[in-house]
């Protein structure tokens, strides 16, 4: 589903990503972890073409992201993305947030978009909040609306950029539960997170990044039990307490 | 108490002084509104240019803001009014100077250009207050750039900049008083004119103060209606 | 090229000196009065709060030009004899700018969070110590850029004393221009002098803003 080949990215002279190679198959959930500034978030933004990269290639469902002929807008409808700080449109209600893209990017009639949005709000567990503005929702509720906003485009892939790190502890579970449901339902997912419980439960692969490189990868058991790289061990010791 | 001063509040409505003030109010409103139209369109344009990806455009925008903000408005007014026509060369200069009501046109344009630099700053600040991820969130759902600006970014930025723009809108009416220095017959000029004819400047300027206060209240009320219609529920306004 | 400026330079710079003096007195009086106004605006005593708020709201909604005129007309009535333009202008500026400085002070005070004050008390500091070591330093640092900006605005505003005949910088340029008709270079010169001085001020103000952000 996603192939990344020898991909590198620079901000001016500073190299943020170094020779990233990775393959994610349909239905897999890959968890990416690593210290801040290691390039995890940048990697996600390169996959859906929000940020350009200078070397290597990324294919999403066989389509090259860096090819100038690729319609990035169409590509992005196939990759949902969820952000750390939710990024809901503050001047729109929950349901308006969700229906904007189907109505504008896919020209769906309002009725149809709203019916679909309600179905998704049901699925993330907050159908009663449809007409609330983001500022009146808790962090966990906002993030679930954000997930519904991505799902409404029926993406083939979902990317999560630290979706729970801006949340209060008691709200983390409600968001993770939605993500676990998605993963078990067969969604292809890339999740940047430090929630190792989540990683254990659903991930097919865990990647550890540091200073722009993938320095360790493994299935959950091997990754947690005997990390090969001392940096990985140090990091795991910190976050696993 | 010093000089025996006899108040004569009649200068505020007695013929012809009452008429003077009414004419002045009308000119103040015209200066403010037309100046504001220029300031808003030019200011939003320059503010947007300042966050554009093109370096030389940004540079021009920055230079504009710095120049207009670091020179007193009255000096700008004098420069455009006295030196402006000379910039067009000898031949045109006399034709420009013979335009009837030249000082009105200069005052409106100068006021608009000066206020535009302030509007541009608020516009720039409004757009920069929106995080990069917010743009990305809109794009990641498949919206095109024009759709993103039209439905997400501009409506959001607009709500951020309306409160400071309200203050600027109030300020433009106050600043329009400076147009009197090039002989524009607006409210402040008229109150001064009443003084020179009656020696009751205290009453006439007090009257003018009340006029500006009333004008300010009307503007605040109007902008309050606009703000409440555009306010984002749950987010604290000003 | 700059003949009209160079041949009248002492006269023009004499005007600039008047402008600088006026700005100095306006700030020397406006900032202290502004501090009192700011304290009044955060006062819980309604006999202080409401009159001060009324004064601030009235003055801030009136053009400065009109304030200058008004004091020029009212001062002779109060003191019983005509007052020179310079002291009259100084009084108008102090009364006017103090309302702006007062609002900056109020905003700076309100920018200090309750949590920061409580943190002070919780570590055992007294009221005076909390005010001295936490409230004032934080508020002052937040206010400084705005204070500098407002000082630049005050300096720019002084040219409005033109209207009551004060022979400051712009009026002297206008006088020379009436005689020699060299508007481009004369007003260009005035504009450049203002631009350079104000630009330096705005760079200083921005430096303080950056420092504040770096300090978190």
XYZ file of N, CA, C and O in Angstrom, chain A residues 30-209:
720
model
N 1.194 0.288 11.488
C 2.594 0.506 11.836
C 2.671 1.635 12.852
O 2.086 2.702 12.645
N 3.366 1.375 13.949
C 3.537 2.408 14.960
C 4.940 2.989 14.832
O 5.916 2.249 14.699
N 5.013 4.331 14.813
C 6.306 5.005 14.718
C 6.545 5.717 16.044
O 5.689 6.474 16.509
N 7.700 5.447 16.664
C 8.012 6.173 17.886
C 9.437 6.711 17.815
O 10.175 6.427 16.869
N 9.803 7.467 18.814
C 11.130 8.073 18.823
C 11.078 9.418 19.496
O 9.994 9.988 19.671
N 12.228 9.946 19.897
C 12.248 11.231 20.600
C 11.760 12.372 19.717
O 11.707 12.241 18.493
N 11.395 13.508 20.349
C 10.898 14.627 19.547
C 12.026 15.162 18.673
O 13.195 15.122 19.054
N 11.651 15.610 17.492
C 12.646 16.103 16.554
C 13.316 15.003 15.764
O 14.296 15.253 15.054
N 12.787 13.768 15.863
C 13.439 12.678 15.146
C 12.933 12.544 13.712
O 13.433 11.721 12.955
N 11.940 13.359 13.336
C 11.474 13.352 11.955
C 10.200 12.557 11.715
O 9.749 12.448 10.574
N 9.590 12.039 12.801
C 8.387 11.205 12.637
C 7.252 11.974 11.953
O 6.661 11.501 10.976
N 6.959 13.159 12.483
C 5.844 13.936 11.938
C 6.123 14.362 10.512
O 5.230 14.374 9.665
N 7.372 14.713 10.254
C 7.742 15.139 8.904
C 7.527 13.993 7.916
O 7.059 14.207 6.798
N 7.853 12.788 8.357
C 7.669 11.623 7.495
C 6.198 11.501 7.070
O 5.891 11.321 5.889
N 5.285 11.649 8.032
C 3.860 11.564 7.703
C 3.480 12.623 6.671
O 2.740 12.361 5.728
N 3.998 13.844 6.868
C 3.627 14.945 5.977
C 4.201 14.770 4.582
O 3.704 15.373 3.634
N 5.251 13.957 4.463
C 5.796 13.680 3.132
C 4.942 12.632 2.420
O 4.796 12.668 1.202
N 4.383 11.711 3.196
C 3.627 10.616 2.578
C 2.392 11.138 1.845
O 2.061 10.664 0.770
N 1.709 12.150 2.413
C 0.567 12.677 1.650
C 0.887 13.988 0.933
O -0.006 14.737 0.573
N 2.175 14.224 0.721
C 2.561 15.336 -0.141
C 2.307 16.705 0.449
O 2.245 17.694 -0.282
N 2.177 16.816 1.772
C 2.020 18.141 2.367
C 3.362 18.856 2.395
O 3.426 20.075 2.337
N 4.426 18.073 2.505
C 5.756 18.669 2.435
C 6.565 17.921 1.383
O 6.458 16.707 1.267
N 7.358 18.667 0.627
C 8.154 18.031 -0.428
C 9.395 17.352 0.144
O 9.845 17.705 1.225
N 9.920 16.371 -0.575
C 11.213 15.801 -0.193
C 12.118 15.839 -1.401
O 11.661 15.991 -2.544
N 13.422 15.737 -1.146
C 14.371 16.013 -2.219
C 14.933 14.763 -2.877
O 15.417 14.810 -3.998
N 14.920 13.642 -2.172
C 15.580 12.455 -2.718
C 14.736 11.218 -2.425
O 14.024 11.158 -1.430
N 14.809 10.234 -3.312
C 14.090 8.991 -3.109
C 12.662 9.064 -3.607
O 12.273 10.031 -4.286
N 11.879 8.038 -3.272
C 10.510 8.008 -3.782
C 9.543 7.467 -2.747
O 9.908 6.673 -1.872
N 8.283 7.924 -2.857
C 7.214 7.357 -2.039
C 6.068 6.988 -2.987
O 5.676 7.801 -3.832
N 5.595 5.741 -2.881
C 4.434 5.331 -3.666
C 3.278 5.038 -2.720
O 3.446 4.339 -1.722
N 2.133 5.599 -3.032
C 0.935 5.286 -2.262
C -0.027 4.583 -3.206
O -0.463 5.183 -4.195
N -0.306 3.337 -2.926
C -1.185 2.549 -3.781
C -0.691 2.587 -5.235
O -1.475 2.726 -6.172
N 0.634 2.526 -5.383
C 1.232 2.503 -6.717
C 1.446 3.867 -7.358
O 2.051 3.974 -8.423
N 0.972 4.946 -6.710
C 1.113 6.286 -7.291
C 2.283 7.016 -6.634
O 2.380 7.059 -5.403
N 3.167 7.600 -7.445
C 4.318 8.321 -6.900
C 3.879 9.676 -6.347
O 3.201 10.449 -7.020
N 4.286 9.974 -5.113
C 3.892 11.233 -4.483
C 4.659 12.417 -5.079
O 4.126 13.511 -5.239
N 5.930 12.153 -5.447
C 6.761 13.267 -5.916
C 6.613 13.528 -7.411
O 7.129 14.518 -7.914
N 5.920 12.647 -8.114
C 5.714 12.856 -9.545
C 4.850 14.103 -9.760
O 3.745 14.191 -9.232
N 5.350 15.092 -10.513
C 4.570 16.316 -10.724
C 3.208 16.041 -11.373
O 2.279 16.839 -11.233
N 3.089 14.938 -12.068
C 1.827 14.635 -12.748
C 0.765 14.101 -11.780
O -0.413 14.034 -12.120
N 1.190 13.729 -10.576
C 0.232 13.173 -9.621
C -0.703 14.260 -9.104
O -0.252 15.358 -8.766
N -1.978 13.950 -9.064
C -2.934 14.883 -8.477
C -2.927 14.695 -6.967
O -3.524 13.763 -6.433
N -2.193 15.600 -6.298
C -2.035 15.457 -4.847
C -3.357 15.603 -4.109
O -3.580 14.981 -3.086
N -4.253 16.460 -4.634
C -5.530 16.659 -3.950
C -6.314 15.355 -3.907
O -6.915 15.000 -2.905
N -6.287 14.637 -5.043
C -7.013 13.366 -5.111
C -6.335 12.338 -4.205
O -6.998 11.600 -3.473
N -4.997 12.344 -4.252
C -4.242 11.403 -3.412
C -4.581 11.596 -1.939
O -4.774 10.640 -1.202
N -4.691 12.885 -1.525
C -4.918 13.156 -0.105
C -6.298 12.699 0.362
O -6.499 12.420 1.534
N -7.256 12.632 -0.573
C -8.575 12.144 -0.151
C -8.486 10.662 0.231
O -9.347 10.146 0.926
N -7.433 9.993 -0.231
C -7.299 8.565 0.073
C -6.475 8.311 1.314
O -6.304 7.179 1.749
N -5.889 9.383 1.885
C -5.103 9.252 3.111
C -5.697 10.203 4.147
O -5.607 11.422 4.001
N -6.308 9.650 5.170
C -6.834 10.509 6.226
C -5.712 10.875 7.172
O -4.750 10.129 7.332
N -5.813 12.069 7.785
C -4.753 12.447 8.718
C -5.348 13.085 9.969
O -6.251 13.913 9.894
N -4.816 12.672 11.112
C -5.286 13.187 12.398
C -4.102 13.828 13.102
O -3.005 13.266 13.119
N -4.340 15.027 13.644
C -3.241 15.820 14.183
C -3.241 15.850 15.705
O -4.277 15.647 16.346
N -2.077 16.193 16.235
C -1.913 16.274 17.685
C -2.901 17.261 18.317
O -3.516 16.980 19.321
N -3.013 18.453 17.685
C -3.876 19.486 18.261
C -5.229 19.557 17.555
O -5.802 20.629 17.409
N -5.710 18.455 17.068
C -7.046 18.279 16.468
C -7.262 19.084 15.184
O -7.739 18.578 14.200
N -6.956 20.397 15.247
C -7.099 21.272 14.087
C -8.511 21.264 13.509
O -8.708 21.295 12.303
N -9.500 21.228 14.388
C -10.878 21.383 13.901
C -11.072 22.837 13.494
O -10.464 23.738 14.068
N -11.937 23.066 12.511
C -12.210 24.438 12.077
C -13.087 25.090 13.145
O -14.229 24.664 13.341
N -12.585 26.098 13.833
C -13.300 26.596 15.024
C -14.623 27.286 14.706
O -15.475 27.402 15.569
N -14.775 27.738 13.466
C -15.996 28.479 13.134
C -17.096 27.570 12.592
O -18.120 28.050 12.116
N -16.858 26.258 12.635
C -17.875 25.330 12.134
C -18.237 24.330 13.235
O -17.390 23.959 14.045
N -19.477 23.851 13.207
C -19.893 22.827 14.168
C -19.216 21.509 13.795
O -18.623 21.391 12.721
N -19.343 20.525 14.693
C -18.721 19.219 14.451
C -19.154 18.672 13.097
O -18.324 18.269 12.272
N -20.455 18.696 12.847
C -20.941 18.082 11.605
C -20.503 18.886 10.382
O -20.184 18.320 9.329
N -20.412 20.208 10.531
C -19.926 21.026 9.409
C -18.462 20.730 9.121
O -18.032 20.715 7.966
N -17.686 20.497 10.198
C -16.287 20.113 10.022
C -16.191 18.851 9.170
O -15.329 18.736 8.310
N -17.080 17.910 9.440
C -17.010 16.621 8.761
C -17.508 16.714 7.320
O -16.937 16.125 6.413
N -18.567 17.501 7.105
C -19.174 17.490 5.770
C -18.487 18.422 4.766
O -18.774 18.343 3.572
N -17.581 19.287 5.254
C -16.975 20.257 4.328
C -16.282 19.578 3.139
O -16.566 19.888 1.983
N -15.376 18.628 3.440
C -14.616 18.003 2.357
C -15.490 17.195 1.390
O -15.354 17.359 0.177
N -16.416 16.347 1.882
C -17.255 15.622 0.924
C -18.045 16.566 0.016
O -18.186 16.316 -1.175
N -18.542 17.672 0.600
C -19.356 18.585 -0.199
C -18.521 19.380 -1.187
O -18.961 19.654 -2.301
N -17.303 19.764 -0.776
C -16.499 20.610 -1.663
C -15.582 19.794 -2.572
O -15.516 20.042 -3.770
N -14.864 18.809 -1.986
C -13.892 18.084 -2.801
C -14.553 16.972 -3.618
O -14.028 16.547 -4.639
N -15.719 16.503 -3.143
C -16.378 15.429 -3.899
C -17.754 15.844 -4.410
O -18.479 15.024 -4.985
N -18.126 17.095 -4.161
C -19.411 17.624 -4.627
C -20.603 16.759 -4.236
O -21.558 16.599 -4.993
N -20.549 16.184 -3.041
C -21.684 15.384 -2.564
C -22.799 16.321 -2.118
O -22.534 17.396 -1.578
N -24.062 15.943 -2.327
C -25.155 16.781 -1.812
C -25.144 16.806 -0.285
O -24.708 15.842 0.349
N -25.595 17.930 0.279
C -25.538 18.110 1.721
C -26.198 16.958 2.483
O -25.650 16.430 3.443
N -27.397 16.563 2.034
C -28.145 15.492 2.717
C -27.299 14.241 2.891
O -27.191 13.679 3.977
N -26.695 13.849 1.769
C -25.910 12.617 1.759
C -24.692 12.743 2.682
O -24.403 11.841 3.480
N -24.012 13.912 2.576
C -22.819 14.134 3.401
C -23.189 14.117 4.879
O -22.479 13.542 5.702
N -24.333 14.720 5.208
C -24.731 14.782 6.612
C -25.128 13.415 7.154
O -24.817 13.083 8.303
N -25.780 12.634 6.334
C -26.167 11.288 6.765
C -24.924 10.469 7.067
O -24.820 9.789 8.095
N -23.948 10.586 6.175
C -22.684 9.866 6.350
C -21.958 10.353 7.617
O -21.406 9.564 8.393
N -21.984 11.688 7.818
C -21.315 12.278 8.981
C -21.950 11.783 10.273
O -21.250 11.441 11.232
N -23.268 11.705 10.277
C -23.962 11.245 11.486
C -23.601 9.790 11.799
O -23.391 9.419 12.956
N -23.506 9.015 10.738
C -23.143 7.609 10.893
C -21.763 7.492 11.544
O -21.543 6.687 12.454
N -20.840 8.360 11.083
C -19.483 8.314 11.628
C -19.433 8.821 13.065
O -18.710 8.287 13.900
N -20.218 9.866 13.349
C -20.251 10.379 14.721
C -20.777 9.303 15.661
O -20.331 9.169 16.793
N -21.727 8.531 15.152
C -22.253 7.394 15.900
C -21.113 6.412 16.194
O -20.927 5.949 17.311
N -20.328 6.173 15.151
C -19.255 5.191 15.265
C -18.187 5.630 16.257
O -17.643 4.813 16.986
N -17.872 6.930 16.306
C -16.869 7.391 17.268
C -17.513 7.728 18.618
O -16.843 8.206 19.529
N -18.831 7.512 18.704
C -19.490 7.577 20.002
C -19.993 8.933 20.456
O -20.280 9.120 21.631
N -20.091 9.918 19.565
C -20.593 11.222 20.009
C -21.637 11.806 19.045
O -21.526 12.963 18.621
N -22.690 11.028 18.722
C -23.703 11.566 17.801
C -24.416 12.789 18.384
O -24.881 13.647 17.639
N -24.466 12.881 19.718
C -25.169 14.001 20.347
C -24.403 15.316 20.247
O -24.936 16.366 20.553
N -23.134 15.264 19.810
C -22.332 16.494 19.746
C -22.285 17.086 18.337
O -21.512 18.015 18.073
N -23.107 16.575 17.444
C -23.028 16.978 16.031
C -23.092 18.488 15.828
O -22.389 19.043 14.986
N -23.929 19.148 16.618
C -24.118 20.573 16.350
C -23.394 21.474 17.347
O -23.690 22.660 17.455
N -22.437 20.889 18.061
C -21.618 21.696 18.970
C -20.433 22.289 18.206
O -19.929 21.682 17.251
N -19.977 23.453 18.673
C -18.760 24.020 18.112
C -17.561 23.408 18.833
O -17.666 23.029 20.005
N -16.412 23.301 18.146
C -15.236 22.650 18.743
C -14.889 23.180 20.127
O -14.545 22.402 21.014
N -15.002 24.496 20.315
C -14.599 25.068 21.599
C -15.450 24.544 22.745
O -15.052 24.624 23.903
N -16.633 24.013 22.431
C -17.497 23.482 23.488
C -17.315 21.985 23.716
O -18.057 21.386 24.480
N -16.351 21.399 23.026
C -16.107 19.967 23.174
C -14.832 19.733 23.974
O -13.923 20.552 23.961
N -14.770 18.572 24.658
C -13.530 18.226 25.361
C -12.493 17.797 24.327
O -12.821 17.553 23.160
N -11.243 17.713 24.763
C -10.170 17.320 23.849
C -10.434 15.973 23.198
O -10.278 15.813 21.982
N -10.877 15.013 24.012
C -11.137 13.683 23.477
C -12.252 13.696 22.438
O -12.170 13.029 21.410
N -13.291 14.510 22.728
C -14.399 14.611 21.766
C -13.938 15.281 20.478
O -14.287 14.859 19.381
N -13.106 16.329 20.624
C -12.604 17.017 19.429
C -11.797 16.063 18.557
O -11.921 16.056 17.337
N -10.961 15.247 19.224
C -10.125 14.358 18.443
C -10.980 13.313 17.730
O -10.680 12.913 16.610
N -12.070 12.896 18.371
C -12.928 11.911 17.714
C -13.664 12.528 16.524
O -13.882 11.876 15.510
N -14.025 13.803 16.657
C -14.611 14.492 15.497
C -13.572 14.559 14.378
O -13.877 14.330 13.208
N -12.319 14.846 14.756
C -11.258 14.940 13.753
C -11.080 13.603 13.031
O -10.858 13.561 11.817
N -11.190 12.507 13.779
C -11.074 11.190 13.146
C -12.242 10.977 12.179
O -12.058 10.547 11.035
N -13.442 11.350 12.621
C -14.610 11.218 11.745
C -14.449 12.080 10.494
O -14.816 11.679 9.391
N -13.845 13.255 10.669
C -13.636 14.156 9.533
C -12.738 13.512 8.479
O -12.898 13.728 7.281
N -11.759 12.714 8.953
C -10.881 12.030 8.002
C -11.579 10.823 7.385
O -11.464 10.573 6.193
N -12.323 10.092 8.218
C -12.946 8.855 7.734
C -14.027 9.115 6.692
O -14.303 8.264 5.861
N -14.640 10.283 6.740
C -15.768 10.554 5.857
C -15.357 10.487 4.375
O -16.176 10.222 3.513
N -14.077 10.690 4.105
C -13.612 10.613 2.716
C -13.321 9.161 2.308
O -12.825 8.919 1.224
N -13.614 8.223 3.203
C -13.376 6.804 2.972
C -11.956 6.535 2.499
O -11.733 5.973 1.423
N -10.981 6.954 3.325
C -9.587 6.789 2.917
C -9.150 5.327 2.977
O -9.748 4.533 3.702
N -8.117 5.028 2.205
C -7.555 3.680 2.247
C -6.521 3.581 3.357
O -6.181 2.496 3.807
N -6.002 4.741 3.740
C -4.949 4.787 4.748
C -5.311 5.865 5.771
O -5.861 6.914 5.405
N -4.994 5.622 7.039
C -5.156 6.662 8.051
C -3.810 6.915 8.720
O -3.118 5.973 9.119
N -3.458 8.200 8.841
C -2.212 8.551 9.528
C -2.580 9.334 10.795
O -3.436 10.224 10.768
N -1.929 9.005 11.888
C -2.172 9.695 13.160
C -0.862 10.280 13.659
O 0.114 9.567 13.802
N -0.847 11.590 13.906
C 0.372 12.240 14.388
C 0.211 12.573 15.876
O -0.374 13.588 16.226
N 0.708 11.714 16.724
C 0.582 11.875 18.182
C -0.839 12.266 18.587
O -1.046 13.317 19.211
N -1.809 11.433 18.254
C -3.218 11.830 18.428
C -3.648 11.985 19.878
O -4.669 12.610 20.147
N -2.889 11.419 20.817
C -3.338 11.487 22.216
C -2.427 12.329 23.100
O -2.709 12.492 24.280
N -1.359 12.904 22.530
C -0.404 13.549 23.432
C -0.867 14.914 23.923
O -0.288 15.470 24.840
N -1.937 15.465 23.318
C -2.462 16.732 23.843
C -3.690 16.493 24.715
O -4.411 17.424 25.049
N -3.931 15.232 25.066
C -5.161 14.912 25.797
C -4.902 14.647 27.277
O -3.827 14.164 27.652
N -5.907 14.944 28.092
C -5.839 14.563 29.501
C -5.925 13.039 29.588
O -6.585 12.408 28.758
N -5.273 12.458 30.601
C -5.200 10.993 30.696
C -6.563 10.304 30.559
O -6.667 9.304 29.859
N -7.611 10.877 31.188
C -8.881 10.152 31.161
C -9.533 10.167 29.775
O -10.492 9.449 29.534
N -9.001 10.963 28.869
C -9.605 11.017 27.536
C -8.831 10.193 26.518
O -9.288 9.980 25.402
N -7.639 9.771 26.914
C -6.796 9.051 25.965
C -7.480 7.760 25.516
O -7.508 7.435 24.336
N -8.098 7.074 26.472
C -8.674 5.766 26.164
C -9.778 5.869 25.113
O -9.848 5.057 24.193
N -10.639 6.897 25.258
C -11.764 6.986 24.320
C -11.278 7.167 22.884
O -11.912 6.691 21.941
N -10.144 7.838 22.716
C -9.601 8.021 21.369
C -8.906 6.740 20.907
O -9.105 6.282 19.769
N -8.123 6.128 21.815
C -7.429 4.892 21.442
C -8.419 3.785 21.070
O -8.185 3.027 20.135
N -9.535 3.733 21.789
C -10.539 2.706 21.481
C -11.038 2.829 20.050
O -11.208 1.830 19.350
N -11.262 4.070 19.614
C -11.709 4.281 18.237
C -10.626 3.797 17.266
O -10.911 3.128 16.268
N -9.363 4.107 17.604
C -8.259 3.721 16.713
C -8.087 2.203 16.670
O -7.820 1.632 15.609
N -8.241 1.568 17.835
C -8.121 0.110 17.872
C -9.217 -0.529 17.016
O -8.966 -1.444 16.231
N -10.413 0.020 17.130
C -11.519 -0.481 16.316
C -11.208 -0.388 14.828
O -11.458 -1.317 14.061
N -10.628 0.744 14.435
C -10.278 0.951 13.020
C -9.250 -0.080 12.572
O -9.379 -0.682 11.501
N -8.231 -0.247 13.410
C -7.147 -1.156 13.055
C -7.678 -2.582 12.907
O -7.365 -3.276 11.933
N -8.510 -2.965 13.844
C -9.053 -4.328 13.784
C -10.030 -4.491 12.637
O -10.250 -5.596 12.144
N -10.605 -3.377 12.197
C -11.520 -3.434 11.057
C -10.787 -3.512 9.724
O -11.419 -3.475 8.668
N -9.448 -3.539 9.775
C -8.703 -3.740 8.535
C -8.150 -2.488 7.883
O -7.658 -2.529 6.753
N -8.205 -1.344 8.581
C -7.663 -0.107 8.015
C -6.135 -0.151 7.991
O -5.526 -0.683 8.917
N -5.548 0.362 6.929
C -4.102 0.517 6.891
C -3.763 1.776 7.681
O -4.317 2.847 7.398
N -2.889 1.668 8.687
C -2.649 2.814 9.554
C -1.177 3.041 9.837
O -0.419 2.089 10.011
N -0.795 4.320 9.885
C 0.521 4.692 10.390
C 0.257 5.584 11.595
O -0.447 6.599 11.472
N 0.788 5.190 12.726
C 0.477 5.930 13.951
C 1.768 6.365 14.634
O 2.575 5.530 15.042
N 1.963 7.684 14.720
C 3.066 8.199 15.526
C 2.527 8.330 16.945
O 1.585 9.094 17.189
N 3.059 7.561 17.858
C 2.554 7.612 19.226
C 3.566 7.016 20.192
O 4.467 6.276 19.789
N 3.407 7.377 21.455
C 4.218 6.748 22.494
C 3.360 5.856 23.372
O 3.781 5.415 24.423
N 2.111 5.597 22.926
C 1.216 4.720 23.678
C 1.594 3.276 23.385
O 1.126 2.669 22.425
N 2.457 2.738 24.217
C 2.981 1.410 23.910
C 1.951 0.305 24.125
O 2.017 -0.750 23.512
N 0.961 0.595 24.957
C -0.125 -0.373 25.126
C -0.862 -0.561 23.805
O -1.163 -1.681 23.382
N -1.115 0.547 23.156
C -1.761 0.519 21.843
C -0.890 -0.246 20.848
O -1.373 -1.100 20.098
N 0.408 0.046 20.885
C 1.339 -0.615 19.962
C 1.305 -2.129 20.164
O 1.245 -2.893 19.202
N 1.340 -2.532 21.429
C 1.307 -3.982 21.720
C 0.044 -4.637 21.185
O 0.067 -5.719 20.634
N -1.067 -3.933 21.363
C -2.339 -4.571 21.031
C -2.566 -4.719 19.536
O -3.027 -5.761 19.092
N -2.254 -3.687 18.767
C -2.667 -3.766 17.360
C -1.551 -3.672 16.323
O -1.800 -3.934 15.151
N -0.332 -3.293 16.720
C 0.631 -3.013 15.657
C 1.191 -4.289 15.027
O 1.375 -5.300 15.689
N 1.415 -4.195 13.716
C 2.078 -5.279 13.012
C 3.575 -5.038 12.999
O 4.358 -5.955 12.839
N 3.937 -3.767 13.122
C 5.353 -3.430 13.128
C 5.542 -2.154 13.934
O 4.671 -1.273 13.924
N 6.675 -2.075 14.632
C 7.011 -0.847 15.345
C 8.334 -0.342 14.782
O 9.274 -1.113 14.581
N 8.345 0.960 14.510
C 9.562 1.566 13.969
C 10.076 2.556 15.003
O 9.294 3.335 15.562
N 11.372 2.531 15.248
C 11.953 3.525 16.143
C 12.824 4.457 15.317
O 13.717 4.024 14.592
N 12.547 5.748 15.408
C 13.312 6.728 14.634
C 14.123 7.611 15.569
O 13.692 7.944 16.667
